[in-house]
């Protein structure tokens, strides 16, 4: 009996029946981090298979998943025997494998891209994630947000956004005037900002840049719809109104 080919997107159960050796990305469709990978892969023309992991059902904490990422976080990439987590690292790996210039055309450009990706992880996305955990994740657990933490995160984001807004006053994209992996990395917090109310809309150049990405990068617009459908659906199912 002939086995069916892998689906482009499927569940972790269906994945066990899949025999192709394509690059797999495991993650929840509501994850802004998975969004960064799937959107970048599409922009680079990298073929991937997306395996849905339901974070609300605890699928990222099964023994099978924890073997791939002991932190229990998504996304995770599996390329043959090679397993890699952290979205920025995955995108850099995919870019190198595909020979994509989204990771930089020159040594100087490559390091400038890395600068912004490291900046994003340390001074930017971490506070957006902290806000999500307080404002949304706690609601699903029936717990109130710690407003002290929410304010701290907002202050940190506002300070970083001021630097980024000034930078984007002179550039159409994060590095130079073309799309790179830095854009996907720094754009991550926009995945949830309308729900968490982080202060990104206070900065006009950030807003203009985000709209530019949505208008010119089809995968970024498509993955926004995917994240919105997933999170808004989960909120509605839980009876949570923001």
CSV table of C-alpha atoms in Angstrom, one decimal:
chain,number,residue,atom,x,y,z
A,1,UNK,CA,0.0,0.0,0.0
A,2,UNK,CA,1.4,3.4,-1.0
A,3,UNK,CA,2.0,5.8,1.9
A,4,UNK,CA,0.6,9.3,1.5
A,5,UNK,CA,3.0,12.2,1.1
A,6,UNK,CA,3.5,14.7,3.9
A,7,UNK,CA,1.1,17.6,4.2
A,8,UNK,CA,2.4,21.1,4.2
A,9,UNK,CA,0.7,21.6,7.6
A,10,UNK,CA,-0.5,18.8,9.8
A,11,UNK,CA,-0.8,17.7,13.4
A,12,UNK,CA,1.8,16.0,15.5
A,13,UNK,CA,-0.2,12.8,15.3
A,14,UNK,CA,-0.4,12.9,11.5
A,15,UNK,CA,3.3,13.6,11.5
A,16,UNK,CA,4.1,10.1,12.7
A,17,UNK,CA,2.8,8.8,9.4
A,18,UNK,CA,4.9,11.1,7.3
A,19,UNK,CA,7.9,9.7,5.5
A,20,UNK,CA,9.4,12.5,3.6
A,21,UNK,CA,12.6,14.1,4.8
A,22,UNK,CA,11.7,17.7,4.4
A,23,UNK,CA,12.6,20.3,7.0
A,24,UNK,CA,9.9,20.3,9.7
A,25,UNK,CA,8.9,23.2,11.9
A,26,UNK,CA,6.9,22.3,15.0
A,27,UNK,CA,4.9,25.1,16.7
A,28,UNK,CA,1.5,26.5,17.6
A,29,UNK,CA,-0.2,28.6,14.9
A,30,UNK,CA,-0.8,31.3,17.4
A,31,UNK,CA,2.9,31.7,18.2
A,32,UNK,CA,4.6,34.9,17.0
A,33,UNK,CA,7.9,33.0,17.1
A,34,UNK,CA,6.6,30.3,14.8
A,35,UNK,CA,5.3,33.1,12.6
A,36,UNK,CA,8.8,34.6,12.3
A,37,UNK,CA,10.1,31.3,11.0
A,38,UNK,CA,7.3,30.3,8.6
A,39,UNK,CA,7.2,33.8,7.1
A,40,UNK,CA,10.9,34.0,6.7
A,41,UNK,CA,11.0,30.6,5.1
A,42,UNK,CA,8.4,31.6,2.6
A,43,UNK,CA,10.2,34.8,1.8
A,44,UNK,CA,13.4,32.8,1.2
A,45,UNK,CA,11.7,30.1,-0.8
A,46,UNK,CA,12.6,27.3,1.6
A,47,UNK,CA,10.2,24.4,1.6
A,48,UNK,CA,9.1,23.3,5.0
A,49,UNK,CA,6.5,21.1,6.6
A,50,UNK,CA,4.7,22.7,9.5
A,51,UNK,CA,3.6,20.4,12.4
A,52,UNK,CA,1.0,22.0,14.6
A,53,UNK,CA,1.6,21.8,18.3
A,54,UNK,CA,-1.3,22.8,20.5
A,55,UNK,CA,0.2,24.8,23.4
A,56,UNK,CA,-3.2,25.1,25.1
A,57,UNK,CA,-3.4,21.3,25.3
A,58,UNK,CA,0.1,21.0,26.6
A,59,UNK,CA,1.6,19.3,23.6
A,60,UNK,CA,4.9,21.2,24.0
A,61,UNK,CA,5.4,19.5,27.3
A,62,UNK,CA,5.0,15.9,26.2
A,63,UNK,CA,8.1,13.6,26.5
A,64,UNK,CA,8.4,13.5,22.7
A,65,UNK,CA,8.5,17.3,22.4
A,66,UNK,CA,10.7,17.9,25.4
A,67,UNK,CA,13.3,15.6,23.9
A,68,UNK,CA,13.5,18.1,21.0
A,69,UNK,CA,13.4,21.2,23.2
A,70,UNK,CA,13.7,20.7,27.0
A,71,UNK,CA,12.3,24.2,27.5
A,72,UNK,CA,8.9,23.2,26.2
A,73,UNK,CA,8.8,26.1,23.8
A,74,UNK,CA,8.1,26.4,20.1
A,75,UNK,CA,9.1,26.5,17.4
A,76,UNK,CA,11.5,23.6,16.9
A,77,UNK,CA,13.1,22.7,13.6
A,78,UNK,CA,14.0,19.2,12.6
A,79,UNK,CA,16.1,18.7,9.5
A,80,UNK,CA,16.9,15.0,9.2
A,81,UNK,CA,18.9,14.2,12.4
A,82,UNK,CA,19.5,17.8,13.2
A,83,UNK,CA,17.3,19.5,15.8
A,84,UNK,CA,17.3,23.2,16.4
A,85,UNK,CA,15.3,25.6,18.5
A,86,UNK,CA,15.1,29.4,18.9
A,87,UNK,CA,13.5,31.2,16.0
A,88,UNK,CA,16.5,33.5,15.2
A,89,UNK,CA,18.9,30.5,15.0
A,90,UNK,CA,16.4,28.6,12.8
A,91,UNK,CA,16.1,31.5,10.4
A,92,UNK,CA,19.9,31.8,10.1
A,93,UNK,CA,20.2,28.1,9.5
A,94,UNK,CA,17.5,28.2,6.8
A,95,UNK,CA,19.1,31.2,5.2
A,96,UNK,CA,22.5,29.5,5.0
A,97,UNK,CA,21.1,26.3,3.7
A,98,UNK,CA,19.2,28.2,1.0
A,99,UNK,CA,22.0,30.6,0.2
A,100,UNK,CA,19.6,33.5,0.9
A,101,UNK,CA,20.8,37.0,1.0
A,102,UNK,CA,18.2,37.8,3.7
A,103,UNK,CA,21.1,36.9,6.2
A,104,UNK,CA,23.3,39.5,4.5
A,105,UNK,CA,25.1,40.2,1.2
A,106,UNK,CA,28.3,41.4,2.7
A,107,UNK,CA,30.2,40.7,6.0
A,108,UNK,CA,29.3,44.2,7.3
A,109,UNK,CA,25.6,43.8,6.4
A,110,UNK,CA,25.5,40.3,8.0
A,111,UNK,CA,26.9,41.6,11.3
A,112,UNK,CA,24.5,44.5,11.2
A,113,UNK,CA,21.6,42.0,10.8
A,114,UNK,CA,23.0,40.0,13.7
A,115,UNK,CA,23.2,43.1,15.8
A,116,UNK,CA,19.5,43.8,15.4
A,117,UNK,CA,18.6,40.2,15.9
A,118,UNK,CA,20.5,40.1,19.2
A,119,UNK,CA,19.1,43.5,20.1
A,120,UNK,CA,15.6,42.1,19.5
A,121,UNK,CA,16.1,39.1,21.8
A,122,UNK,CA,17.6,41.1,24.7
A,123,UNK,CA,15.9,44.5,24.6
A,124,UNK,CA,12.7,44.0,22.7
A,125,UNK,CA,10.8,40.8,22.2
A,126,UNK,CA,11.5,39.5,25.8
A,127,UNK,CA,9.3,42.3,27.2
A,128,UNK,CA,6.6,41.8,24.6
A,129,UNK,CA,6.5,38.1,25.6
A,130,UNK,CA,6.5,39.0,29.3
A,131,UNK,CA,3.4,41.3,28.7
A,132,UNK,CA,1.7,38.4,26.8
A,133,UNK,CA,2.3,36.1,29.7
A,134,UNK,CA,0.8,38.6,32.2
A,135,UNK,CA,-2.0,40.1,30.1
A,136,UNK,CA,-3.2,37.0,28.2
A,137,UNK,CA,-1.7,33.8,29.4
A,138,UNK,CA,-2.8,34.4,33.0
A,139,UNK,CA,-6.3,35.1,31.8
A,140,UNK,CA,-6.5,31.5,30.5
A,141,UNK,CA,-5.5,30.3,34.0
A,142,UNK,CA,-8.0,32.6,35.7
A,143,UNK,CA,-5.3,34.7,37.3
A,144,UNK,CA,-4.9,38.5,37.3
A,145,UNK,CA,-2.0,40.3,35.7
A,146,UNK,CA,0.7,41.8,37.9
A,147,UNK,CA,0.4,45.4,36.9
A,148,UNK,CA,3.9,46.2,38.2
A,149,UNK,CA,5.3,43.7,35.7
A,150,UNK,CA,3.1,45.0,32.9
A,151,UNK,CA,4.3,48.6,33.6
A,152,UNK,CA,7.9,47.6,33.8
A,153,UNK,CA,7.7,45.8,30.4
A,154,UNK,CA,5.9,48.7,28.8
A,155,UNK,CA,8.6,51.1,30.0
A,156,UNK,CA,11.3,48.9,28.6
A,157,UNK,CA,9.5,48.6,25.3
A,158,UNK,CA,8.8,52.3,25.1
A,159,UNK,CA,12.5,53.0,25.6
A,160,UNK,CA,13.6,50.5,23.0
A,161,UNK,CA,10.9,51.7,20.6
A,162,UNK,CA,12.1,55.2,20.8
A,163,UNK,CA,15.5,54.1,19.5
A,164,UNK,CA,14.0,51.9,16.8
A,165,UNK,CA,11.6,54.7,15.7
A,166,UNK,CA,14.5,57.1,15.3
A,167,UNK,CA,16.3,54.4,13.2
A,168,UNK,CA,13.3,53.8,11.0
A,169,UNK,CA,12.9,57.5,10.4
A,170,UNK,CA,16.0,57.1,8.1
A,171,UNK,CA,15.5,53.5,6.8
A,172,UNK,CA,12.6,51.7,5.1
A,173,UNK,CA,13.7,48.5,6.7
A,174,UNK,CA,15.7,47.5,9.8
A,175,UNK,CA,19.0,47.1,7.8
A,176,UNK,CA,19.4,49.4,4.9
A,177,UNK,CA,16.5,49.6,2.5
A,178,UNK,CA,15.6,46.0,1.8
A,179,UNK,CA,14.0,43.1,3.7
A,180,UNK,CA,16.3,41.0,5.8
A,181,UNK,CA,16.0,38.5,8.7
A,182,UNK,CA,16.3,41.4,11.1
A,183,UNK,CA,12.9,42.6,10.0
A,184,UNK,CA,11.2,39.3,10.9
A,185,UNK,CA,13.0,39.2,14.2
A,186,UNK,CA,12.1,42.8,15.3
A,187,UNK,CA,8.6,42.6,13.9
A,188,UNK,CA,7.6,39.7,16.2
A,189,UNK,CA,5.9,41.8,19.0
A,190,UNK,CA,3.4,43.2,16.4
A,191,UNK,CA,1.9,39.7,16.4
A,192,UNK,CA,0.1,40.4,19.7
A,193,UNK,CA,0.3,44.1,20.2
A,194,UNK,CA,-3.4,44.8,19.5
A,195,UNK,CA,-4.4,42.3,22.2
A,196,UNK,CA,-1.7,43.0,24.8
A,197,UNK,CA,-1.8,46.8,24.2
A,198,UNK,CA,2.0,47.2,24.3
A,199,UNK,CA,2.9,50.8,23.3
A,200,UNK,CA,4.0,50.2,19.8
A,201,UNK,CA,1.3,52.3,18.1
A,202,UNK,CA,2.8,55.4,19.8
A,203,UNK,CA,5.6,55.4,17.4
A,204,UNK,CA,4.7,56.4,13.8
A,205,UNK,CA,7.8,55.1,12.1
A,206,UNK,CA,7.3,51.7,13.7
A,207,UNK,CA,3.7,51.6,12.5
A,208,UNK,CA,4.6,52.7,9.0
A,209,UNK,CA,7.3,50.0,8.8
A,210,UNK,CA,4.9,47.3,10.0
A,211,UNK,CA,2.4,48.4,7.4
A,212,UNK,CA,5.1,48.3,4.8
A,213,UNK,CA,5.9,44.7,5.7
A,214,UNK,CA,2.2,43.7,5.6
A,215,UNK,CA,1.9,45.3,2.2
A,216,UNK,CA,5.1,44.0,0.6
A,217,UNK,CA,5.7,40.6,2.2
A,218,UNK,CA,2.8,38.3,1.5
A,219,UNK,CA,3.9,35.7,4.0
A,220,UNK,CA,3.9,38.3,6.8
A,221,UNK,CA,0.3,39.2,6.0
A,222,UNK,CA,-0.7,35.6,5.8
A,223,UNK,CA,0.9,34.6,9.0
A,224,UNK,CA,-0.8,37.6,10.8
A,225,UNK,CA,-4.2,36.1,9.8
A,226,UNK,CA,-3.1,32.7,11.1
A,227,UNK,CA,-2.0,34.1,14.5
A,228,UNK,CA,-5.1,36.2,14.8
A,229,UNK,CA,-7.5,33.3,13.9
A,230,UNK,CA,-5.7,31.1,16.4
A,231,UNK,CA,-5.5,33.4,19.4
A,232,UNK,CA,-8.9,35.1,18.8
A,233,UNK,CA,-10.5,31.7,18.5
A,234,UNK,CA,-8.9,30.5,21.7
A,235,UNK,CA,-10.0,33.6,23.6
A,236,UNK,CA,-13.6,33.2,22.3
A,237,UNK,CA,-13.6,29.5,23.2
A,238,UNK,CA,-12.5,30.4,26.8
A,239,UNK,CA,-15.1,33.2,27.0
A,240,UNK,CA,-12.4,35.8,27.5
A,241,UNK,CA,-13.2,39.4,26.3
A,242,UNK,CA,-10.3,41.9,26.1
